[in-house]
Amino acid sequence: MKGNRMNGYHIVINPAGAGGRTNECWTVVKKEMDTLGIEYAVHLSSLAHGIKDIMRELTSSQERVNIILIGGDGSMNLAVNGIVNFQNTYLGLIPCGSGNDLAKSLGIHGSAIDCLHRILNDHTGRNLDVGVLTYHNRYDANGNKISDEDYTRRYNISSGIGYDAAICVQVQQSPWKKILNALHIGRLIYLFVGAHLIFLHNHFKTTIQIDNESYTYKKLLFIATMNEAYEGGGFNFCPAADPCDGKLDICVADGLGRIDFFRIFPYAMKGTHDQFSGIHLKSGKVIHIQTEKPVWVHTDGEIEYQTSSVSYEVMPEKMHFLGW
């Protein structure tokens, strides 16, 4: 890369993302960048060398680096977990995923070309909060303890415990995700799996400490700890969430039966679900959650471990986000 406007751009793509639509999107974006004479270097992820590895390499220097990611929420999660030097990293997103909850939360809309031009015309970016999840213990899929050592993972949108995380596990394992992505209706997989799983998922007792206040829930369905408003393909669980306010918003669903699920969740698409008993919206800067048994946890829809003890906070460094 020779260097041009702002030293050019690094384009990071998962070529297998969104059923191959990321490649289609890149074809359109590449043509426009070539027409404009913008210098760029392309980085394609693979199983052996993923987005997290690429981001780690690109952001390890002390010089400014401009990155455009073409992908969805999962790719952005890998990207934020790979950033080494937040101060000198400027990251823009051209959304091309199945859910695109980050784009929806931030109001990023329009065509890929529209998104590209907003990024190219934004030289300073806006500072976004990045959430940090700390596992205090980790269990595998069979409930076997792996470690009691603290382990952290960053997230852009949300981290969920319980039912919504269990949905993510099933979605990742489902062959229908690729099929629906290829048909450009990938977000429907979350609705299908969620409707099925509500008949199988068990409630559990949980204690939550938010800053200096403690709460106990005896029949918890899920907790969503949100940095943005939307998760799960368009559910507006925390409509007041602000990614620039230095705190996290929490949606707690407790004591809900199966009938309640089908009655309430349509309202969650609009962000008016807190009118129902069992839905609690809160916010805070430091959150600790203790469950009576190991349960699944997701970060931006990505699953690694089960746990019975986690903490959340906003990391001190901000992400310089271009094109918003």
PDB file of C-alpha atoms in Angstrom:
ATOM      1  CA  MET A   1       0.000   0.000   0.000  1.00  0.00           C
ATOM      2  CA  LYS A   2       1.605   3.221  -1.156  1.00  0.00           C
ATOM      3  CA  GLY A   3      -0.257   5.561   1.141  1.00  0.00           C
ATOM      4  CA  ASN A   4      -2.681   8.272   0.074  1.00  0.00           C
ATOM      5  CA  ARG A   5      -5.551   9.842   1.973  1.00  0.00           C
ATOM      6  CA  MET A   6      -4.836   9.308   5.689  1.00  0.00           C
ATOM      7  CA  ASN A   7      -2.169   6.744   4.717  1.00  0.00           C
ATOM      8  CA  GLY A   8      -4.710   4.559   2.928  1.00  0.00           C
ATOM      9  CA  TYR A   9      -6.981   1.828   4.272  1.00  0.00           C
ATOM     10  CA  HIS A  10      -6.760  -1.801   5.242  1.00  0.00           C
ATOM     11  CA  ILE A  11      -9.797  -3.787   4.118  1.00  0.00           C
ATOM     12  CA  VAL A  12     -10.561  -6.799   6.346  1.00  0.00           C
ATOM     13  CA  ILE A  13     -12.998  -9.412   5.044  1.00  0.00           C
ATOM     14  CA  ASN A  14     -14.214 -12.852   6.010  1.00  0.00           C
ATOM     15  CA  PRO A  15     -14.799 -14.242   2.496  1.00  0.00           C
ATOM     16  CA  ALA A  16     -17.083 -16.967   3.855  1.00  0.00           C
ATOM     17  CA  GLY A  17     -19.226 -14.530   5.844  1.00  0.00           C
ATOM     18  CA  ALA A  18     -22.980 -14.100   5.345  1.00  0.00           C
ATOM     19  CA  GLY A  19     -23.182 -16.981   2.907  1.00  0.00           C
ATOM     20  CA  GLY A  20     -20.561 -15.402   0.642  1.00  0.00           C
ATOM     21  CA  ARG A  21     -22.264 -12.000   0.443  1.00  0.00           C
ATOM     22  CA  THR A  22     -19.180 -10.303   1.885  1.00  0.00           C
ATOM     23  CA  ASN A  23     -17.361 -11.072  -1.377  1.00  0.00           C
ATOM     24  CA  GLU A  24     -20.216  -9.585  -3.382  1.00  0.00           C
ATOM     25  CA  CYS A  25     -20.104  -6.489  -1.187  1.00  0.00           C
ATOM     26  CA  TRP A  26     -16.334  -6.183  -1.582  1.00  0.00           C
ATOM     27  CA  THR A  27     -16.644  -6.326  -5.375  1.00  0.00           C
ATOM     28  CA  VAL A  28     -18.878  -3.245  -5.284  1.00  0.00           C
ATOM     29  CA  VAL A  29     -16.712  -1.431  -2.711  1.00  0.00           C
ATOM     30  CA  LYS A  30     -13.477  -2.216  -4.562  1.00  0.00           C
ATOM     31  CA  LYS A  31     -14.789  -0.739  -7.788  1.00  0.00           C
ATOM     32  CA  GLU A  32     -15.724   2.496  -6.015  1.00  0.00           C
ATOM     33  CA  MET A  33     -12.381   2.771  -4.210  1.00  0.00           C
ATOM     34  CA  ASP A  34     -10.519   2.193  -7.462  1.00  0.00           C
ATOM     35  CA  THR A  35     -12.607   4.874  -9.156  1.00  0.00           C
ATOM     36  CA  LEU A  36     -11.801   7.319  -6.351  1.00  0.00           C
ATOM     37  CA  GLY A  37      -8.111   6.431  -6.409  1.00  0.00           C
ATOM     38  CA  ILE A  38      -8.071   5.380  -2.744  1.00  0.00           C
ATOM     39  CA  GLU A  39      -5.076   3.275  -1.753  1.00  0.00           C
ATOM     40  CA  TYR A  40      -5.873   0.071   0.106  1.00  0.00           C
ATOM     41  CA  ALA A  41      -4.592  -3.344   1.083  1.00  0.00           C
ATOM     42  CA  VAL A  42      -6.920  -6.333   1.330  1.00  0.00           C
ATOM     43  CA  HIS A  43      -6.768  -8.915   4.125  1.00  0.00           C
ATOM     44  CA  LEU A  44      -8.870 -12.058   3.762  1.00  0.00           C
ATOM     45  CA  SER A  45      -9.417 -14.139   6.880  1.00  0.00           C
ATOM     46  CA  SER A  46      -9.209 -17.919   6.968  1.00  0.00           C
ATOM     47  CA  LEU A  47      -9.559 -20.682   9.542  1.00  0.00           C
ATOM     48  CA  ALA A  48      -5.786 -20.664  10.032  1.00  0.00           C
ATOM     49  CA  HIS A  49      -5.462 -16.864  10.084  1.00  0.00           C
ATOM     50  CA  GLY A  50      -8.629 -15.229  11.359  1.00  0.00           C
ATOM     51  CA  ILE A  51      -9.865 -11.669  11.735  1.00  0.00           C
ATOM     52  CA  LYS A  52      -8.525 -11.486  15.280  1.00  0.00           C
ATOM     53  CA  ASP A  53      -5.024 -12.417  14.021  1.00  0.00           C
ATOM     54  CA  ILE A  54      -5.217  -9.865  11.196  1.00  0.00           C
ATOM     55  CA  MET A  55      -6.320  -7.090  13.553  1.00  0.00           C
ATOM     56  CA  ARG A  56      -3.572  -7.924  16.028  1.00  0.00           C
ATOM     57  CA  GLU A  57      -0.963  -7.574  13.285  1.00  0.00           C
ATOM     58  CA  LEU A  58      -2.413  -4.359  11.857  1.00  0.00           C
ATOM     59  CA  THR A  59      -2.797  -2.570  15.208  1.00  0.00           C
ATOM     60  CA  SER A  60       0.467  -3.468  16.933  1.00  0.00           C
ATOM     61  CA  SER A  61       2.420  -0.428  15.723  1.00  0.00           C
ATOM     62  CA  GLN A  62       2.507   3.079  17.189  1.00  0.00           C
ATOM     63  CA  GLU A  63       1.278   4.646  13.945  1.00  0.00           C
ATOM     64  CA  ARG A  64      -2.281   5.418  12.933  1.00  0.00           C
ATOM     65  CA  VAL A  65      -4.009   2.620  11.037  1.00  0.00           C
ATOM     66  CA  ASN A  66      -7.305   2.957   9.163  1.00  0.00           C
ATOM     67  CA  ILE A  67      -9.324  -0.228   8.826  1.00  0.00           C
ATOM     68  CA  ILE A  68     -12.572  -0.951   7.013  1.00  0.00           C
ATOM     69  CA  LEU A  69     -14.276  -4.188   8.029  1.00  0.00           C
ATOM     70  CA  ILE A  70     -16.779  -5.770   5.665  1.00  0.00           C
ATOM     71  CA  GLY A  71     -18.855  -8.164   7.728  1.00  0.00           C
ATOM     72  CA  GLY A  72     -21.399  -8.582  10.503  1.00  0.00           C
ATOM     73  CA  ASP A  73     -21.570  -8.538  14.277  1.00  0.00           C
ATOM     74  CA  GLY A  74     -19.470 -11.682  14.683  1.00  0.00           C
ATOM     75  CA  SER A  75     -16.674 -10.258  12.552  1.00  0.00           C
ATOM     76  CA  MET A  76     -16.761  -7.002  14.521  1.00  0.00           C
ATOM     77  CA  ASN A  77     -16.491  -8.974  17.748  1.00  0.00           C
ATOM     78  CA  LEU A  78     -13.387 -10.730  16.478  1.00  0.00           C
ATOM     79  CA  ALA A  79     -11.999  -7.387  15.339  1.00  0.00           C
ATOM     80  CA  VAL A  80     -12.419  -5.610  18.689  1.00  0.00           C
ATOM     81  CA  ASN A  81     -10.842  -8.578  20.462  1.00  0.00           C
ATOM     82  CA  GLY A  82      -7.826  -8.354  18.180  1.00  0.00           C
ATOM     83  CA  ILE A  83      -7.053  -4.640  18.571  1.00  0.00           C
ATOM     84  CA  VAL A  84      -3.766  -4.057  20.383  1.00  0.00           C
ATOM     85  CA  ASN A  85      -3.413  -0.265  20.241  1.00  0.00           C
ATOM     86  CA  PHE A  86      -6.836   1.396  20.529  1.00  0.00           C
ATOM     87  CA  GLN A  87      -5.376   4.902  20.533  1.00  0.00           C
ATOM     88  CA  ASN A  88      -4.058   4.617  16.971  1.00  0.00           C
ATOM     89  CA  THR A  89      -6.740   2.358  15.483  1.00  0.00           C
ATOM     90  CA  TYR A  90      -9.583   3.858  13.431  1.00  0.00           C
ATOM     91  CA  LEU A  91     -12.191   1.320  12.406  1.00  0.00           C
ATOM     92  CA  GLY A  92     -15.138   1.623  10.027  1.00  0.00           C
ATOM     93  CA  LEU A  93     -17.836  -0.955   9.302  1.00  0.00           C
ATOM     94  CA  ILE A  94     -19.637  -1.821   6.090  1.00  0.00           C
ATOM     95  CA  PRO A  95     -22.359  -4.103   7.507  1.00  0.00           C
ATOM     96  CA  CYS A  96     -22.844  -7.390   5.743  1.00  0.00           C
ATOM     97  CA  GLY A  97     -24.070  -9.974   8.239  1.00  0.00           C
ATOM     98  CA  SER A  98     -27.156 -11.915   9.194  1.00  0.00           C
ATOM     99  CA  GLY A  99     -28.222  -9.750  12.144  1.00  0.00           C
ATOM    100  CA  ASN A 100     -26.328  -6.440  11.822  1.00  0.00           C
ATOM    101  CA  ASP A 101     -27.414  -5.350  15.307  1.00  0.00           C
ATOM    102  CA  LEU A 102     -24.454  -2.987  15.679  1.00  0.00           C
ATOM    103  CA  ALA A 103     -25.365  -1.167  12.483  1.00  0.00           C
ATOM    104  CA  LYS A 104     -29.016  -0.983  13.560  1.00  0.00           C
ATOM    105  CA  SER A 105     -28.106   0.356  17.004  1.00  0.00           C
ATOM    106  CA  LEU A 106     -25.792   3.013  15.563  1.00  0.00           C
ATOM    107  CA  GLY A 107     -28.176   3.955  12.763  1.00  0.00           C
ATOM    108  CA  ILE A 108     -25.751   2.911  10.025  1.00  0.00           C
ATOM    109  CA  HIS A 109     -27.923   2.580   6.943  1.00  0.00           C
ATOM    110  CA  GLY A 110     -27.863   2.817   3.186  1.00  0.00           C
ATOM    111  CA  SER A 111     -25.911   0.893   0.573  1.00  0.00           C
ATOM    112  CA  ALA A 112     -22.344  -0.344   0.871  1.00  0.00           C
ATOM    113  CA  ILE A 113     -21.271   2.678  -1.205  1.00  0.00           C
ATOM    114  CA  ASP A 114     -23.084   5.024   1.184  1.00  0.00           C
ATOM    115  CA  CYS A 115     -21.290   3.436   4.139  1.00  0.00           C
ATOM    116  CA  LEU A 116     -17.954   3.626   2.337  1.00  0.00           C
ATOM    117  CA  HIS A 117     -18.295   7.347   1.621  1.00  0.00           C
ATOM    118  CA  ARG A 118     -19.222   8.116   5.226  1.00  0.00           C
ATOM    119  CA  ILE A 119     -16.083   6.294   6.352  1.00  0.00           C
ATOM    120  CA  LEU A 120     -13.838   8.002   3.793  1.00  0.00           C
ATOM    121  CA  ASN A 121     -15.180  11.441   4.760  1.00  0.00           C
ATOM    122  CA  ASP A 122     -14.723  10.841   8.500  1.00  0.00           C
ATOM    123  CA  HIS A 123     -11.156  11.648   9.554  1.00  0.00           C
ATOM    124  CA  THR A 124     -11.584  11.683  13.329  1.00  0.00           C
ATOM    125  CA  GLY A 125     -14.264   9.111  14.167  1.00  0.00           C
ATOM    126  CA  ARG A 126     -16.385   8.956  17.311  1.00  0.00           C
ATOM    127  CA  ASN A 127     -15.313   7.278  20.517  1.00  0.00           C
ATOM    128  CA  LEU A 128     -17.377   4.193  21.327  1.00  0.00           C
ATOM    129  CA  ASP A 129     -17.420   2.268  24.593  1.00  0.00           C
ATOM    130  CA  VAL A 130     -16.231  -1.332  24.523  1.00  0.00           C
ATOM    131  CA  GLY A 131     -17.678  -3.783  27.019  1.00  0.00           C
ATOM    132  CA  VAL A 132     -15.472  -6.275  28.847  1.00  0.00           C
ATOM    133  CA  LEU A 133     -16.667  -9.625  30.172  1.00  0.00           C
ATOM    134  CA  THR A 134     -14.541 -11.414  32.771  1.00  0.00           C
ATOM    135  CA  TYR A 135     -15.177 -15.093  33.379  1.00  0.00           C
ATOM    136  CA  HIS A 136     -14.241 -16.006  36.959  1.00  0.00           C
ATOM    137  CA  ASN A 137     -14.587 -19.684  36.112  1.00  0.00           C
ATOM    138  CA  ARG A 138     -15.102 -21.617  32.880  1.00  0.00           C
ATOM    139  CA  TYR A 139     -16.897 -24.853  32.022  1.00  0.00           C
ATOM    140  CA  ASP A 140     -17.129 -26.803  28.772  1.00  0.00           C
ATOM    141  CA  ALA A 141     -20.300 -27.904  26.985  1.00  0.00           C
ATOM    142  CA  ASN A 142     -20.590 -30.965  29.222  1.00  0.00           C
ATOM    143  CA  GLY A 143     -20.351 -28.955  32.443  1.00  0.00           C
ATOM    144  CA  ASN A 144     -16.764 -29.973  33.216  1.00  0.00           C
ATOM    145  CA  LYS A 145     -14.707 -27.238  34.867  1.00  0.00           C
ATOM    146  CA  ILE A 146     -11.842 -25.976  32.718  1.00  0.00           C
ATOM    147  CA  SER A 147     -10.374 -23.224  34.873  1.00  0.00           C
ATOM    148  CA  ASP A 148     -10.893 -20.901  37.858  1.00  0.00           C
ATOM    149  CA  GLU A 149      -8.548 -18.279  36.427  1.00  0.00           C
ATOM    150  CA  ASP A 150     -10.002 -14.979  35.206  1.00  0.00           C
ATOM    151  CA  TYR A 151     -10.455 -14.786  31.445  1.00  0.00           C
ATOM    152  CA  THR A 152     -11.631 -11.686  29.573  1.00  0.00           C
ATOM    153  CA  ARG A 153     -13.389 -11.042  26.301  1.00  0.00           C
ATOM    154  CA  ARG A 154     -14.491  -7.732  24.768  1.00  0.00           C
ATOM    155  CA  TYR A 155     -17.767  -6.995  23.062  1.00  0.00           C
ATOM    156  CA  ASN A 156     -19.370  -4.196  21.053  1.00  0.00           C
ATOM    157  CA  ILE A 157     -23.083  -4.904  21.374  1.00  0.00           C
ATOM    158  CA  SER A 158     -24.073  -7.196  24.221  1.00  0.00           C
ATOM    159  CA  SER A 159     -23.241 -10.156  26.388  1.00  0.00           C
ATOM    160  CA  GLY A 160     -26.047 -12.449  27.452  1.00  0.00           C
ATOM    161  CA  ILE A 161     -26.397 -15.152  30.091  1.00  0.00           C
ATOM    162  CA  GLY A 162     -28.975 -17.931  29.987  1.00  0.00           C
ATOM    163  CA  TYR A 163     -31.676 -18.256  27.362  1.00  0.00           C
ATOM    164  CA  ASP A 164     -30.291 -15.826  24.751  1.00  0.00           C
ATOM    165  CA  ALA A 165     -26.837 -17.409  25.023  1.00  0.00           C
ATOM    166  CA  ALA A 166     -28.381 -20.875  24.655  1.00  0.00           C
ATOM    167  CA  ILE A 167     -30.013 -19.629  21.447  1.00  0.00           C
ATOM    168  CA  CYS A 168     -26.582 -18.575  20.156  1.00  0.00           C
ATOM    169  CA  VAL A 169     -25.222 -22.066  20.872  1.00  0.00           C
ATOM    170  CA  GLN A 170     -28.009 -23.666  18.837  1.00  0.00           C
ATOM    171  CA  VAL A 171     -27.679 -21.129  16.010  1.00  0.00           C
ATOM    172  CA  GLN A 172     -23.960 -21.792  15.668  1.00  0.00           C
ATOM    173  CA  GLN A 173     -24.641 -25.525  15.409  1.00  0.00           C
ATOM    174  CA  SER A 174     -27.611 -25.261  13.044  1.00  0.00           C
ATOM    175  CA  PRO A 175     -27.128 -26.027   9.316  1.00  0.00           C
ATOM    176  CA  TRP A 176     -30.033 -23.668   8.644  1.00  0.00           C
ATOM    177  CA  LYS A 177     -27.938 -20.595   9.400  1.00  0.00           C
ATOM    178  CA  LYS A 178     -25.904 -20.940   6.200  1.00  0.00           C
ATOM    179  CA  ILE A 179     -29.014 -21.731   4.187  1.00  0.00           C
ATOM    180  CA  LEU A 180     -30.950 -18.718   5.489  1.00  0.00           C
ATOM    181  CA  ASN A 181     -27.885 -16.463   5.092  1.00  0.00           C
ATOM    182  CA  ALA A 182     -27.655 -17.494   1.450  1.00  0.00           C
ATOM    183  CA  LEU A 183     -31.314 -16.455   1.069  1.00  0.00           C
ATOM    184  CA  HIS A 184     -30.583 -13.106   2.792  1.00  0.00           C
ATOM    185  CA  ILE A 185     -32.954 -13.929   5.690  1.00  0.00           C
ATOM    186  CA  GLY A 186     -30.340 -15.115   8.179  1.00  0.00           C
ATOM    187  CA  ARG A 187     -31.857 -13.260  11.152  1.00  0.00           C
ATOM    188  CA  LEU A 188     -34.890 -15.576  11.048  1.00  0.00           C
ATOM    189  CA  ILE A 189     -32.759 -18.396  12.452  1.00  0.00           C
ATOM    190  CA  TYR A 190     -32.744 -16.621  15.846  1.00  0.00           C
ATOM    191  CA  LEU A 191     -36.548 -16.507  15.890  1.00  0.00           C
ATOM    192  CA  PHE A 192     -36.923 -20.153  14.868  1.00  0.00           C
ATOM    193  CA  VAL A 193     -34.403 -21.410  17.415  1.00  0.00           C
ATOM    194  CA  GLY A 194     -35.758 -19.127  20.150  1.00  0.00           C
ATOM    195  CA  ALA A 195     -39.325 -20.340  19.692  1.00  0.00           C
ATOM    196  CA  HIS A 196     -38.180 -23.964  19.864  1.00  0.00           C
ATOM    197  CA  LEU A 197     -35.768 -23.531  22.786  1.00  0.00           C
ATOM    198  CA  ILE A 198     -38.275 -21.800  25.070  1.00  0.00           C
ATOM    199  CA  PHE A 199     -39.923 -25.202  25.593  1.00  0.00           C
ATOM    200  CA  LEU A 200     -36.609 -26.794  26.637  1.00  0.00           C
ATOM    201  CA  HIS A 201     -34.775 -24.096  28.592  1.00  0.00           C
ATOM    202  CA  ASN A 202     -34.697 -24.243  32.403  1.00  0.00           C
ATOM    203  CA  HIS A 203     -34.823 -21.220  34.710  1.00  0.00           C
ATOM    204  CA  PHE A 204     -32.157 -20.733  37.383  1.00  0.00           C
ATOM    205  CA  LYS A 205     -31.451 -18.681  40.502  1.00  0.00           C
ATOM    206  CA  THR A 206     -29.140 -15.696  40.069  1.00  0.00           C
ATOM    207  CA  THR A 207     -27.674 -12.872  42.139  1.00  0.00           C
ATOM    208  CA  ILE A 208     -26.702  -9.649  40.369  1.00  0.00           C
ATOM    209  CA  GLN A 209     -24.666  -6.831  41.859  1.00  0.00           C
ATOM    210  CA  ILE A 210     -24.855  -3.546  39.947  1.00  0.00           C
ATOM    211  CA  ASP A 211     -22.436  -1.011  41.405  1.00  0.00           C
ATOM    212  CA  ASN A 212     -23.495  -1.000  45.097  1.00  0.00           C
ATOM    213  CA  GLU A 213     -26.938  -2.579  44.704  1.00  0.00           C
ATOM    214  CA  SER A 214     -27.661  -6.320  44.870  1.00  0.00           C
ATOM    215  CA  TYR A 215     -30.632  -8.182  43.358  1.00  0.00           C
ATOM    216  CA  THR A 216     -31.689 -11.837  43.561  1.00  0.00           C
ATOM    217  CA  TYR A 217     -33.860 -13.563  40.959  1.00  0.00           C
ATOM    218  CA  LYS A 218     -35.222 -17.040  41.628  1.00  0.00           C
ATOM    219  CA  LYS A 219     -36.471 -18.003  38.136  1.00  0.00           C
ATOM    220  CA  LEU A 220     -34.161 -16.213  35.731  1.00  0.00           C
ATOM    221  CA  LEU A 221     -34.665 -16.687  32.010  1.00  0.00           C
ATOM    222  CA  PHE A 222     -31.819 -14.464  30.816  1.00  0.00           C
ATOM    223  CA  ILE A 223     -29.756 -11.360  31.472  1.00  0.00           C
ATOM    224  CA  ALA A 224     -28.602  -9.188  28.568  1.00  0.00           C
ATOM    225  CA  THR A 225     -25.818  -6.742  29.436  1.00  0.00           C
ATOM    226  CA  MET A 226     -25.957  -4.188  26.653  1.00  0.00           C
ATOM    227  CA  ASN A 227     -23.596  -1.588  25.260  1.00  0.00           C
ATOM    228  CA  GLU A 228     -25.965  -0.990  22.328  1.00  0.00           C
ATOM    229  CA  ALA A 229     -29.755  -1.093  22.131  1.00  0.00           C
ATOM    230  CA  TYR A 230     -30.293  -4.112  19.854  1.00  0.00           C
ATOM    231  CA  GLU A 231     -29.251  -7.755  19.919  1.00  0.00           C
ATOM    232  CA  GLY A 232     -30.441 -11.105  18.564  1.00  0.00           C
ATOM    233  CA  GLY A 233     -31.358  -9.875  15.096  1.00  0.00           C
ATOM    234  CA  GLY A 234     -33.330  -6.786  16.054  1.00  0.00           C
ATOM    235  CA  PHE A 235     -34.601  -7.141  19.639  1.00  0.00           C
ATOM    236  CA  ASN A 236     -34.524  -3.711  21.296  1.00  0.00           C
ATOM    237  CA  PHE A 237     -33.832  -5.064  24.769  1.00  0.00           C
ATOM    238  CA  CYS A 238     -32.277  -1.869  26.171  1.00  0.00           C
ATOM    239  CA  PRO A 239     -33.694   1.119  24.265  1.00  0.00           C
ATOM    240  CA  ALA A 240     -31.868   3.613  26.515  1.00  0.00           C
ATOM    241  CA  ALA A 241     -28.419   2.060  25.932  1.00  0.00           C
ATOM    242  CA  ASP A 242     -25.844   4.639  24.847  1.00  0.00           C
ATOM    243  CA  PRO A 243     -22.449   3.403  23.561  1.00  0.00           C
ATOM    244  CA  CYS A 244     -20.785   6.645  24.611  1.00  0.00           C
ATOM    245  CA  ASP A 245     -21.966   7.062  28.223  1.00  0.00           C
ATOM    246  CA  GLY A 246     -19.360   4.913  30.001  1.00  0.00           C
ATOM    247  CA  LYS A 247     -21.877   2.470  31.468  1.00  0.00           C
ATOM    248  CA  LEU A 248     -23.789  -0.679  30.554  1.00  0.00           C
ATOM    249  CA  ASP A 249     -27.531  -1.266  30.407  1.00  0.00           C
ATOM    250  CA  ILE A 250     -29.101  -4.512  31.627  1.00  0.00           C
ATOM    251  CA  CYS A 251     -32.286  -6.311  30.666  1.00  0.00           C
ATOM    252  CA  VAL A 252     -33.357  -8.977  33.173  1.00  0.00           C
ATOM    253  CA  ALA A 253     -36.123 -11.461  32.330  1.00  0.00           C
ATOM    254  CA  ASP A 254     -37.254 -13.312  35.447  1.00  0.00           C
ATOM    255  CA  GLY A 255     -40.185 -15.558  36.302  1.00  0.00           C
ATOM    256  CA  LEU A 256     -41.523 -15.720  32.747  1.00  0.00           C
ATOM    257  CA  GLY A 257     -43.437 -18.748  31.520  1.00  0.00           C
ATOM    258  CA  ARG A 258     -43.689 -20.023  27.966  1.00  0.00           C
ATOM    259  CA  ILE A 259     -46.897 -18.131  27.293  1.00  0.00           C
ATOM    260  CA  ASP A 260     -45.265 -14.961  28.621  1.00  0.00           C
ATOM    261  CA  PHE A 261     -42.444 -15.417  26.104  1.00  0.00           C
ATOM    262  CA  PHE A 262     -44.745 -15.373  23.090  1.00  0.00           C
ATOM    263  CA  ARG A 263     -46.737 -12.486  24.561  1.00  0.00           C
ATOM    264  CA  ILE A 264     -43.793 -10.258  25.473  1.00  0.00           C
ATOM    265  CA  PHE A 265     -41.162 -10.788  22.813  1.00  0.00           C
ATOM    266  CA  PRO A 266     -43.026  -8.989  20.007  1.00  0.00           C
ATOM    267  CA  TYR A 267     -42.905  -5.904  22.238  1.00  0.00           C
ATOM    268  CA  ALA A 268     -39.145  -6.389  22.663  1.00  0.00           C
ATOM    269  CA  MET A 269     -38.739  -5.653  18.962  1.00  0.00           C
ATOM    270  CA  LYS A 270     -40.126  -2.171  19.700  1.00  0.00           C
ATOM    271  CA  GLY A 271     -38.383  -1.708  23.043  1.00  0.00           C
ATOM    272  CA  THR A 272     -41.662  -1.524  25.003  1.00  0.00           C
ATOM    273  CA  HIS A 273     -41.347  -4.862  26.811  1.00  0.00           C
ATOM    274  CA  ASP A 274     -40.595  -3.295  30.202  1.00  0.00           C
ATOM    275  CA  GLN A 275     -44.331  -2.703  30.706  1.00  0.00           C
ATOM    276  CA  PHE A 276     -44.658  -6.401  31.599  1.00  0.00           C
ATOM    277  CA  SER A 277     -44.071  -7.960  35.005  1.00  0.00           C
ATOM    278  CA  GLY A 278     -40.794  -9.909  35.113  1.00  0.00           C
ATOM    279  CA  ILE A 279     -38.873  -7.521  32.826  1.00  0.00           C
ATOM    280  CA  HIS A 280     -36.395  -5.286  34.657  1.00  0.00           C
ATOM    281  CA  LEU A 281     -34.227  -2.624  32.958  1.00  0.00           C
ATOM    282  CA  LYS A 282     -31.222  -1.319  34.881  1.00  0.00           C
ATOM    283  CA  SER A 283     -27.826   0.277  34.250  1.00  0.00           C
ATOM    284  CA  GLY A 284     -24.459   0.534  35.939  1.00  0.00           C
ATOM    285  CA  LYS A 285     -20.703   0.734  35.543  1.00  0.00           C
ATOM    286  CA  VAL A 286     -19.615  -2.477  37.309  1.00  0.00           C
ATOM    287  CA  ILE A 287     -21.775  -5.607  37.235  1.00  0.00           C
ATOM    288  CA  HIS A 288     -21.208  -9.007  38.810  1.00  0.00           C
ATOM    289  CA  ILE A 289     -23.454 -12.009  38.171  1.00  0.00           C
ATOM    290  CA  GLN A 290     -23.458 -15.241  40.171  1.00  0.00           C
ATOM    291  CA  THR A 291     -25.607 -18.181  39.005  1.00  0.00           C
ATOM    292  CA  GLU A 292     -26.491 -21.355  40.896  1.00  0.00           C
ATOM    293  CA  LYS A 293     -25.077 -23.516  38.107  1.00  0.00           C
ATOM    294  CA  PRO A 294     -22.871 -23.057  35.025  1.00  0.00           C
ATOM    295  CA  VAL A 295     -24.769 -21.490  32.127  1.00  0.00           C
ATOM    296  CA  TRP A 296     -23.820 -20.356  28.634  1.00  0.00           C
ATOM    297  CA  VAL A 297     -22.573 -16.812  28.013  1.00  0.00           C
ATOM    298  CA  HIS A 298     -22.327 -15.064  24.654  1.00  0.00           C
ATOM    299  CA  THR A 299     -20.496 -11.930  23.526  1.00  0.00           C
ATOM    300  CA  ASP A 300     -22.055 -10.367  20.405  1.00  0.00           C
ATOM    301  CA  GLY A 301     -23.560 -13.760  19.635  1.00  0.00           C
ATOM    302  CA  GLU A 302     -20.223 -15.591  19.903  1.00  0.00           C
ATOM    303  CA  ILE A 303     -19.984 -18.516  22.338  1.00  0.00           C
ATOM    304  CA  GLU A 304     -16.925 -19.844  24.171  1.00  0.00           C
ATOM    305  CA  TYR A 305     -17.718 -21.179  27.639  1.00  0.00           C
ATOM    306  CA  GLN A 306     -20.270 -21.796  30.342  1.00  0.00           C
ATOM    307  CA  THR A 307     -19.759 -20.098  33.701  1.00  0.00           C
ATOM    308  CA  SER A 308     -21.345 -19.493  37.105  1.00  0.00           C
ATOM    309  CA  SER A 309     -19.526 -16.234  37.877  1.00  0.00           C
ATOM    310  CA  VAL A 310     -18.899 -13.271  35.571  1.00  0.00           C
ATOM    311  CA  SER A 311     -18.245  -9.544  35.793  1.00  0.00           C
ATOM    312  CA  TYR A 312     -18.834  -6.708  33.324  1.00  0.00           C
ATOM    313  CA  GLU A 313     -17.491  -3.212  32.879  1.00  0.00           C
ATOM    314  CA  VAL A 314     -16.579  -0.717  30.160  1.00  0.00           C
ATOM    315  CA  MET A 315     -12.893  -0.748  29.281  1.00  0.00           C
ATOM    316  CA  PRO A 316     -10.965   2.540  29.779  1.00  0.00           C
ATOM    317  CA  GLU A 317      -9.880   2.746  26.148  1.00  0.00           C
ATOM    318  CA  LYS A 318     -12.364   3.844  23.495  1.00  0.00           C
ATOM    319  CA  MET A 319     -12.761   2.552  19.971  1.00  0.00           C
ATOM    320  CA  HIS A 320     -12.368   5.219  17.273  1.00  0.00           C
ATOM    321  CA  PHE A 321     -15.296   4.395  14.985  1.00  0.00           C
ATOM    322  CA  LEU A 322     -15.388   5.860  11.489  1.00  0.00           C
ATOM    323  CA  GLY A 323     -18.502   6.592   9.444  1.00  0.00           C
ATOM    324  CA  TRP A 324     -21.089   7.091  12.159  1.00  0.00           C
TER     325      TRP A 324
END
